[in-house]
């Protein structure tokens, strides 16, 4: 990917006022559906918000909002499972309804999002407010009818995986990501904090607590250190659009954080080593993208082996602003257009990114700000 032709301009951005943002408002994942018609975000408060695309390219309005996960607490063990949404993944659309997976540390849920503009009236066994009628008071039968109503978007949930042990003291791993296969709607994969991938088939059982395939990369004993278990935790898993490949992201891989290997001690002390970065394919599976610190995000072209680093910030969020490539240097003499690894702001980070499945439009979440970029147009 050549840097000269890879500049991007901001088409639109969702910016929230930092003075009014709470911890629960912080975006924890963002994902386009397969057609690019919908864009979903999850936050630390356990909410899922889907936005629909109107006629104007690159703009999205709120379509539905629902509470996906609630916090859970074991008072005997004093252990808390947060409601924060780790990942959202859409199922390829088969009918008028939309389906998506959402997960926190404990539970993967399958959601059905559908529209309803009619309501049934004239039940025999219950009143119009839903209360069950006394059968002895029913003296005649009537045929229920459908009456028009204002359009309502509904979300209904089904549990699909639950790895919570009966004894919370035996908890050794948590779910970090989940992903449907792009063509085989019954197949999905989820990753864990132990660096493993489990492939599940919903044709075997409605509750997929038992996997059908297990993937894990053996650890190299010569490189083991105090930080090995932490940095091996998989933060994201993505099927390619073709369904042939499965891409995963841990703390240092996808060619983005090699320059941080010498800073693992300080990153552990400030808790940044626990950050969970996502990765994403473009629509043709030729380019992959992932985030970094200092509000940087990087793209890699699988064919040309070229890469580029770009920055998302309020300073360059004006319409038609051009993003200039950035470079990080480690030691030695720093060039004019480079930034030293010692100058990176680790409080600014791009953890969550997504790519439109058909067009060169990307969405990048920087804390509680959501930026949308598109290719430069003349």
Short mmCIF file of C-alpha atoms in Angstrom, two decimals:
data_model
loop_
_atom_site.label_atom_id
_atom_site.label_comp_id
_atom_site.label_asym_id
_atom_site.label_seq_id
_atom_site.Cartn_x
_atom_site.Cartn_y
_atom_site.Cartn_z
CA UNK A 1 0.00 0.00 0.00
CA UNK A 2 1.73 3.18 -1.16
CA UNK A 3 1.67 6.04 1.32
CA UNK A 4 1.14 8.70 -1.39
CA UNK A 5 -2.14 7.15 -2.53
CA UNK A 6 -3.37 6.05 0.87
CA UNK A 7 -4.26 9.37 2.48
CA UNK A 8 -7.80 9.42 3.83
CA UNK A 9 -10.23 12.23 4.49
CA UNK A 10 -12.83 12.44 7.21
CA UNK A 11 -16.34 12.18 5.81
CA UNK A 12 -18.11 12.32 9.14
CA UNK A 13 -17.32 11.79 12.79
CA UNK A 14 -19.40 11.15 15.90
CA UNK A 15 -17.85 13.25 18.66
CA UNK A 16 -19.15 13.36 22.21
CA UNK A 17 -18.44 16.10 24.72
CA UNK A 18 -15.76 14.85 27.12
CA UNK A 19 -17.37 16.88 29.94
CA UNK A 20 -20.51 14.73 29.81
CA UNK A 21 -19.04 11.32 28.95
CA UNK A 22 -19.15 8.72 31.72
CA UNK A 23 -17.12 5.54 32.02
CA UNK A 24 -20.15 3.58 30.77
CA UNK A 25 -20.22 5.70 27.57
CA UNK A 26 -16.74 4.65 26.46
CA UNK A 27 -16.98 2.70 23.19
CA UNK A 28 -15.57 -0.81 23.57
CA UNK A 29 -16.25 -2.23 20.08
CA UNK A 30 -17.51 -1.11 16.66
CA UNK A 31 -18.56 -3.26 13.68
CA UNK A 32 -20.19 -2.90 10.22
CA UNK A 33 -22.75 -5.50 9.16
CA UNK A 34 -21.92 -7.49 5.97
CA UNK A 35 -23.76 -5.06 3.67
CA UNK A 36 -22.41 -1.92 5.35
CA UNK A 37 -26.00 -0.73 5.84
CA UNK A 38 -25.70 -0.89 9.64
CA UNK A 39 -22.91 0.11 12.02
CA UNK A 40 -23.05 -1.21 15.60
CA UNK A 41 -21.17 0.00 18.66
CA UNK A 42 -20.91 -1.54 22.12
CA UNK A 43 -19.86 0.30 25.26
CA UNK A 44 -18.63 -0.34 28.77
CA UNK A 45 -22.17 0.04 30.09
CA UNK A 46 -23.24 -3.14 28.29
CA UNK A 47 -25.31 -1.33 25.65
CA UNK A 48 -25.42 -2.02 21.92
CA UNK A 49 -26.34 0.81 19.54
CA UNK A 50 -26.93 0.14 15.84
CA UNK A 51 -26.88 2.98 13.32
CA UNK A 52 -28.44 2.82 9.86
CA UNK A 53 -27.11 4.49 6.71
CA UNK A 54 -29.45 7.00 5.03
CA UNK A 55 -29.07 8.11 1.43
CA UNK A 56 -25.86 10.12 2.00
CA UNK A 57 -22.73 7.98 1.75
CA UNK A 58 -20.77 7.59 4.97
CA UNK A 59 -23.43 8.98 7.37
CA UNK A 60 -25.29 6.88 9.97
CA UNK A 61 -28.31 7.58 12.19
CA UNK A 62 -29.34 5.66 15.33
CA UNK A 63 -31.48 2.64 14.41
CA UNK A 64 -31.83 0.77 17.72
CA UNK A 65 -30.41 0.78 21.24
CA UNK A 66 -30.69 -2.06 23.74
CA UNK A 67 -29.05 -3.36 26.91
CA UNK A 68 -27.12 -6.48 25.94
CA UNK A 69 -25.33 -7.49 29.16
CA UNK A 70 -25.73 -6.70 32.85
CA UNK A 71 -23.03 -6.79 35.55
CA UNK A 72 -22.87 -9.92 37.69
CA UNK A 73 -21.37 -10.25 41.13
CA UNK A 74 -20.63 -13.25 43.33
CA UNK A 75 -21.00 -11.90 46.86
CA UNK A 76 -19.50 -15.00 48.45
CA UNK A 77 -16.33 -14.84 46.32
CA UNK A 78 -16.30 -11.05 45.83
CA UNK A 79 -15.78 -11.53 42.10
CA UNK A 80 -17.32 -9.24 39.50
CA UNK A 81 -18.01 -9.87 35.82
CA UNK A 82 -18.37 -6.56 34.01
CA UNK A 83 -21.18 -5.78 31.59
CA UNK A 84 -18.71 -4.24 29.12
CA UNK A 85 -19.23 -5.43 25.53
CA UNK A 86 -16.01 -7.03 24.30
CA UNK A 87 -17.05 -7.67 20.70
CA UNK A 88 -19.98 -7.44 18.28
CA UNK A 89 -20.21 -9.61 15.16
CA UNK A 90 -23.00 -9.62 12.56
CA UNK A 91 -24.49 -12.71 10.95
CA UNK A 92 -24.96 -12.56 7.14
CA UNK A 93 -28.55 -11.47 6.56
CA UNK A 94 -30.94 -14.24 5.44
CA UNK A 95 -34.30 -12.45 5.79
CA UNK A 96 -35.77 -9.13 6.91
CA UNK A 97 -34.30 -9.48 10.42
CA UNK A 98 -30.71 -8.85 11.47
CA UNK A 99 -28.70 -11.11 13.79
CA UNK A 100 -25.58 -10.27 15.75
CA UNK A 101 -23.34 -11.79 18.41
CA UNK A 102 -22.31 -9.77 21.45
CA UNK A 103 -20.06 -10.93 24.27
CA UNK A 104 -18.72 -9.85 27.60
CA UNK A 105 -16.20 -11.88 29.62
CA UNK A 106 -18.71 -14.60 30.47
CA UNK A 107 -21.50 -14.98 27.92
CA UNK A 108 -21.94 -14.89 24.15
CA UNK A 109 -25.46 -13.78 23.20
CA UNK A 110 -27.21 -14.08 19.86
CA UNK A 111 -29.51 -11.10 19.19
CA UNK A 112 -32.32 -10.82 16.65
CA UNK A 113 -33.10 -7.23 15.60
CA UNK A 114 -36.38 -6.91 13.72
CA UNK A 115 -38.99 -4.31 12.80
CA UNK A 116 -42.64 -4.45 13.79
CA UNK A 117 -45.36 -2.10 12.55
CA UNK A 118 -48.43 -4.17 13.50
CA UNK A 119 -49.71 -5.52 16.80
CA UNK A 120 -52.15 -8.38 17.45
CA UNK A 121 -55.44 -7.55 19.18
CA UNK A 122 -58.44 -9.60 20.24
CA UNK A 123 -56.85 -12.42 22.27
CA UNK A 124 -59.23 -14.93 23.84
CA UNK A 125 -57.19 -15.99 26.88
CA UNK A 126 -55.73 -12.63 27.94
CA UNK A 127 -56.70 -8.98 28.19
CA UNK A 128 -55.31 -6.27 25.92
CA UNK A 129 -52.79 -5.34 28.65
CA UNK A 130 -51.46 -8.93 28.65
CA UNK A 131 -53.06 -10.27 31.86
CA UNK A 132 -54.40 -13.83 31.73
CA UNK A 133 -58.22 -13.99 31.80
CA UNK A 134 -60.23 -16.33 33.98
CA UNK A 135 -61.47 -19.09 31.61
CA UNK A 136 -64.82 -19.16 33.39
CA UNK A 137 -65.49 -15.57 32.25
CA UNK A 138 -64.95 -16.36 28.56
CA UNK A 139 -68.36 -16.83 26.90
CA UNK A 140 -67.45 -16.42 23.23
CA UNK A 141 -64.54 -16.93 20.85
CA UNK A 142 -63.06 -14.24 18.63
CA UNK A 143 -60.43 -14.16 15.89
CA UNK A 144 -57.36 -12.05 16.74
CA UNK A 145 -56.53 -9.36 14.18
CA UNK A 146 -53.41 -7.30 13.35
CA UNK A 147 -53.68 -3.54 13.78
CA UNK A 148 -51.23 -0.92 12.41
CA UNK A 149 -48.86 0.67 14.93
CA UNK A 150 -45.82 2.95 14.94
CA UNK A 151 -42.69 1.24 13.64
CA UNK A 152 -40.78 -0.44 16.47
CA UNK A 153 -37.30 -2.00 16.33
CA UNK A 154 -37.06 -4.99 18.69
CA UNK A 155 -34.05 -6.92 19.95
CA UNK A 156 -34.49 -10.41 21.40
CA UNK A 157 -31.65 -12.47 22.91
CA UNK A 158 -30.60 -16.11 23.13
CA UNK A 159 -27.67 -17.45 25.17
CA UNK A 160 -25.30 -19.51 23.00
CA UNK A 161 -22.08 -19.99 25.08
CA UNK A 162 -21.58 -19.75 28.83
CA UNK A 163 -18.19 -20.73 30.27
CA UNK A 164 -18.81 -19.64 33.85
CA UNK A 165 -17.68 -22.49 36.15
CA UNK A 166 -19.84 -23.63 39.05
CA UNK A 167 -17.05 -22.52 41.37
CA UNK A 168 -15.75 -19.07 40.40
CA UNK A 169 -12.43 -19.84 42.06
CA UNK A 170 -11.84 -22.28 39.19
CA UNK A 171 -12.18 -19.53 36.56
CA UNK A 172 -9.00 -19.69 34.45
CA UNK A 173 -10.01 -17.99 31.20
CA UNK A 174 -12.56 -15.55 29.82
CA UNK A 175 -14.12 -15.03 26.38
CA UNK A 176 -12.50 -12.19 24.45
CA UNK A 177 -14.08 -12.26 20.96
CA UNK A 178 -16.67 -14.07 18.85
CA UNK A 179 -17.17 -14.25 15.08
CA UNK A 180 -19.61 -15.92 12.67
CA UNK A 181 -18.33 -17.67 9.55
CA UNK A 182 -19.24 -15.44 6.57
CA UNK A 183 -20.92 -18.22 4.55
CA UNK A 184 -21.74 -21.03 6.97
CA UNK A 185 -24.32 -19.39 9.23
CA UNK A 186 -24.25 -22.26 11.72
CA UNK A 187 -20.51 -21.95 12.39
CA UNK A 188 -18.82 -19.45 14.67
CA UNK A 189 -15.52 -19.08 16.50
CA UNK A 190 -14.63 -17.48 19.81
CA UNK A 191 -11.28 -16.72 21.40
CA UNK A 192 -10.06 -16.71 24.99
CA UNK A 193 -7.57 -15.05 27.28
CA UNK A 194 -5.47 -18.22 27.14
CA UNK A 195 -4.59 -17.65 23.49
CA UNK A 196 -6.93 -20.33 22.12
CA UNK A 197 -9.62 -20.39 19.40
CA UNK A 198 -12.71 -22.61 19.59
CA UNK A 199 -14.84 -23.39 16.54
CA UNK A 200 -18.48 -24.24 17.26
CA UNK A 201 -21.33 -25.64 15.17
CA UNK A 202 -24.90 -24.74 16.18
CA UNK A 203 -26.21 -27.81 14.32
CA UNK A 204 -24.76 -30.00 17.06
CA UNK A 205 -26.47 -28.26 19.97
CA UNK A 206 -28.35 -25.05 20.76
CA UNK A 207 -25.91 -24.33 23.62
CA UNK A 208 -22.38 -24.53 22.23
CA UNK A 209 -20.41 -24.89 25.47
CA UNK A 210 -18.55 -27.79 23.83
CA UNK A 211 -16.49 -26.89 20.76
CA UNK A 212 -15.96 -29.01 17.63
CA UNK A 213 -12.42 -27.73 16.84
CA UNK A 214 -9.70 -26.21 18.99
CA UNK A 215 -6.77 -24.06 17.77
CA UNK A 216 -3.77 -22.93 19.79
CA UNK A 217 -0.26 -21.81 18.85
CA UNK A 218 2.36 -23.57 21.02
CA UNK A 219 4.54 -21.24 23.05
CA UNK A 220 8.27 -21.00 22.28
CA UNK A 221 10.03 -21.86 25.60
CA UNK A 222 13.05 -19.75 24.63
CA UNK A 223 10.98 -16.55 24.53
CA UNK A 224 8.93 -17.16 27.67
CA UNK A 225 8.93 -14.32 30.20
CA UNK A 226 6.87 -12.93 33.06
CA UNK A 227 4.64 -11.20 30.49
CA UNK A 228 4.10 -14.19 28.16
CA UNK A 229 0.69 -15.21 29.48
CA UNK A 230 -0.61 -11.63 29.38
CA UNK A 231 0.52 -10.74 25.86
CA UNK A 232 -0.61 -14.10 24.43
CA UNK A 233 -4.27 -13.40 25.27
CA UNK A 234 -6.18 -13.08 21.98
CA UNK A 235 -7.97 -9.75 21.77
CA UNK A 236 -9.67 -10.27 18.40
CA UNK A 237 -10.56 -12.98 15.88
CA UNK A 238 -11.81 -12.36 12.33
CA UNK A 239 -12.81 -14.61 9.46
CA UNK A 240 -11.83 -13.25 6.06
CA UNK A 241 -14.77 -12.37 3.81
CA UNK A 242 -13.98 -15.43 1.71
CA UNK A 243 -14.22 -17.61 4.83
CA UNK A 244 -10.88 -19.24 3.99
CA UNK A 245 -8.72 -17.48 6.59
CA UNK A 246 -9.00 -16.73 10.29
CA UNK A 247 -6.99 -13.77 11.61
CA UNK A 248 -6.24 -13.20 15.30
CA UNK A 249 -4.66 -10.33 17.19
CA UNK A 250 -2.80 -10.43 20.48
CA UNK A 251 -0.83 -7.63 22.12
CA UNK A 252 2.30 -7.53 19.96
CA UNK A 253 1.42 -9.19 16.65
CA UNK A 254 0.02 -7.94 13.32
CA UNK A 255 3.30 -6.06 12.87
CA UNK A 256 2.20 -3.11 14.98
CA UNK A 257 3.95 -3.14 18.35
CA UNK A 258 7.42 -4.49 17.72
CA UNK A 259 8.85 -1.23 19.03
CA UNK A 260 7.15 -1.86 22.40
CA UNK A 261 9.05 -5.05 23.26
CA UNK A 262 11.55 -3.07 25.31
CA UNK A 263 8.80 -1.27 27.23
CA UNK A 264 6.78 -4.20 28.58
CA UNK A 265 7.77 -3.40 32.19
CA UNK A 266 6.45 0.16 32.07
CA UNK A 267 3.39 -0.94 30.09
CA UNK A 268 2.66 -3.49 32.80
CA UNK A 269 3.01 -0.86 35.52
CA UNK A 270 0.51 1.49 33.86
CA UNK A 271 -1.85 -1.42 32.93
CA UNK A 272 -1.56 -0.71 29.18
CA UNK A 273 -0.32 -4.25 28.64
CA UNK A 274 -3.92 -5.37 29.22
CA UNK A 275 -5.27 -3.27 26.32
CA UNK A 276 -7.24 -5.30 23.76
CA UNK A 277 -6.61 -4.22 20.16
CA UNK A 278 -8.87 -5.34 17.31
CA UNK A 279 -7.95 -6.25 13.73
CA UNK A 280 -10.04 -6.08 10.56
CA UNK A 281 -10.00 -7.08 6.87
CA UNK A 282 -11.00 -4.81 4.02
CA UNK A 283 -13.79 -5.96 1.69
CA UNK A 284 -11.47 -7.81 -0.71
CA UNK A 285 -9.31 -9.41 2.03
CA UNK A 286 -6.24 -7.69 0.53
CA UNK A 287 -5.58 -5.22 3.37
CA UNK A 288 -5.70 -5.64 7.15
CA UNK A 289 -5.98 -2.86 9.71
CA UNK A 290 -5.37 -2.58 13.43
CA UNK A 291 -4.95 0.14 16.04
CA UNK A 292 -2.09 1.39 18.16
CA UNK A 293 -1.17 4.03 20.74
CA UNK A 294 -1.06 7.81 20.28
CA UNK A 295 -4.38 7.44 18.37
CA UNK A 296 -2.45 5.74 15.55
CA UNK A 297 -3.88 2.99 13.36
CA UNK A 298 -2.01 0.94 10.78
CA UNK A 299 -2.84 -0.71 7.46
CA UNK A 300 -0.96 -3.53 5.75
CA UNK A 301 -1.32 -4.58 2.12
CA UNK A 302 -0.97 -8.39 1.89
CA UNK A 303 -0.02 -8.26 -1.80
CA UNK A 304 2.55 -5.43 -1.91
CA UNK A 305 3.73 -5.91 1.71
CA UNK A 306 3.53 -2.12 2.16
CA UNK A 307 2.17 -0.49 5.31
CA UNK A 308 1.11 2.95 6.46
CA UNK A 309 0.49 4.52 9.89
CA UNK A 310 -2.26 7.17 10.23
CA UNK A 311 -3.59 9.23 13.14
CA UNK A 312 -7.17 9.97 14.25
CA UNK A 313 -7.59 13.09 16.37
CA UNK A 314 -9.80 16.14 16.86
CA UNK A 315 -7.12 18.33 15.33
CA UNK A 316 -7.54 16.71 11.90
CA UNK A 317 -11.29 16.04 12.08
CA UNK A 318 -12.33 18.90 9.80
CA UNK A 319 -14.27 17.86 6.66
CA UNK A 320 -12.00 16.94 3.73
CA UNK A 321 -8.95 16.95 6.00
CA UNK A 322 -6.08 14.83 4.65
CA UNK A 323 -4.38 12.37 7.00
CA UNK A 324 -0.60 12.36 6.65
CA UNK A 325 1.40 9.15 7.23
CA UNK A 326 3.19 8.94 10.59
CA UNK A 327 6.29 6.96 11.59
CA UNK A 328 7.60 5.75 14.96
CA UNK A 329 11.37 5.50 15.53
CA UNK A 330 13.24 3.55 18.23
CA UNK A 331 16.44 5.24 19.46
CA UNK A 332 19.00 6.84 17.17
CA UNK A 333 18.51 10.10 15.34
CA UNK A 334 14.89 11.09 14.78
CA UNK A 335 13.84 12.42 11.39
CA UNK A 336 11.59 15.45 10.99
CA UNK A 337 8.46 13.44 10.17
CA UNK A 338 9.03 10.78 12.84
CA UNK A 339 7.88 10.47 16.47
CA UNK A 340 9.99 8.77 19.10
CA UNK A 341 8.59 5.72 20.87
CA UNK A 342 9.38 7.55 24.13
CA UNK A 343 7.01 10.37 23.09
CA UNK A 344 3.97 8.18 22.43
CA UNK A 345 0.87 9.01 24.48
CA UNK A 346 -0.28 5.65 25.84
CA UNK A 347 -3.52 7.17 27.16
CA UNK A 348 -4.62 7.77 23.56
CA UNK A 349 -5.29 4.47 21.82
CA UNK A 350 -7.22 3.04 18.88
CA UNK A 351 -8.55 -0.26 20.16
CA UNK A 352 -11.63 -0.65 17.95
CA UNK A 353 -11.83 -0.37 14.15
CA UNK A 354 -14.08 -1.67 11.38
CA UNK A 355 -14.05 -1.58 7.56
CA UNK A 356 -17.05 -1.18 5.25
CA UNK A 357 -17.50 -4.51 3.41
CA UNK A 358 -17.95 -2.98 -0.06
CA UNK A 359 -16.35 0.47 0.01
CA UNK A 360 -13.17 2.07 1.35
CA UNK A 361 -14.90 3.54 4.39
CA UNK A 362 -13.57 2.81 7.88
CA UNK A 363 -14.82 3.60 11.38
CA UNK A 364 -12.28 4.17 14.15
CA UNK A 365 -13.13 4.49 17.85
CA UNK A 366 -10.82 6.68 19.95
CA UNK A 367 -12.02 6.40 23.58
CA UNK A 368 -15.55 7.86 23.42
CA UNK A 369 -15.13 9.41 19.95
CA UNK A 370 -16.06 7.63 16.73
CA UNK A 371 -14.39 8.79 13.50
CA UNK A 372 -15.41 7.76 9.99
CA UNK A 373 -12.84 8.05 7.18
CA UNK A 374 -13.17 7.45 3.46
CA UNK A 375 -10.87 7.45 0.45
CA UNK A 376 -9.74 10.78 -0.89
CA UNK A 377 -12.12 12.00 -3.60
CA UNK A 378 -11.44 14.67 -6.20
#
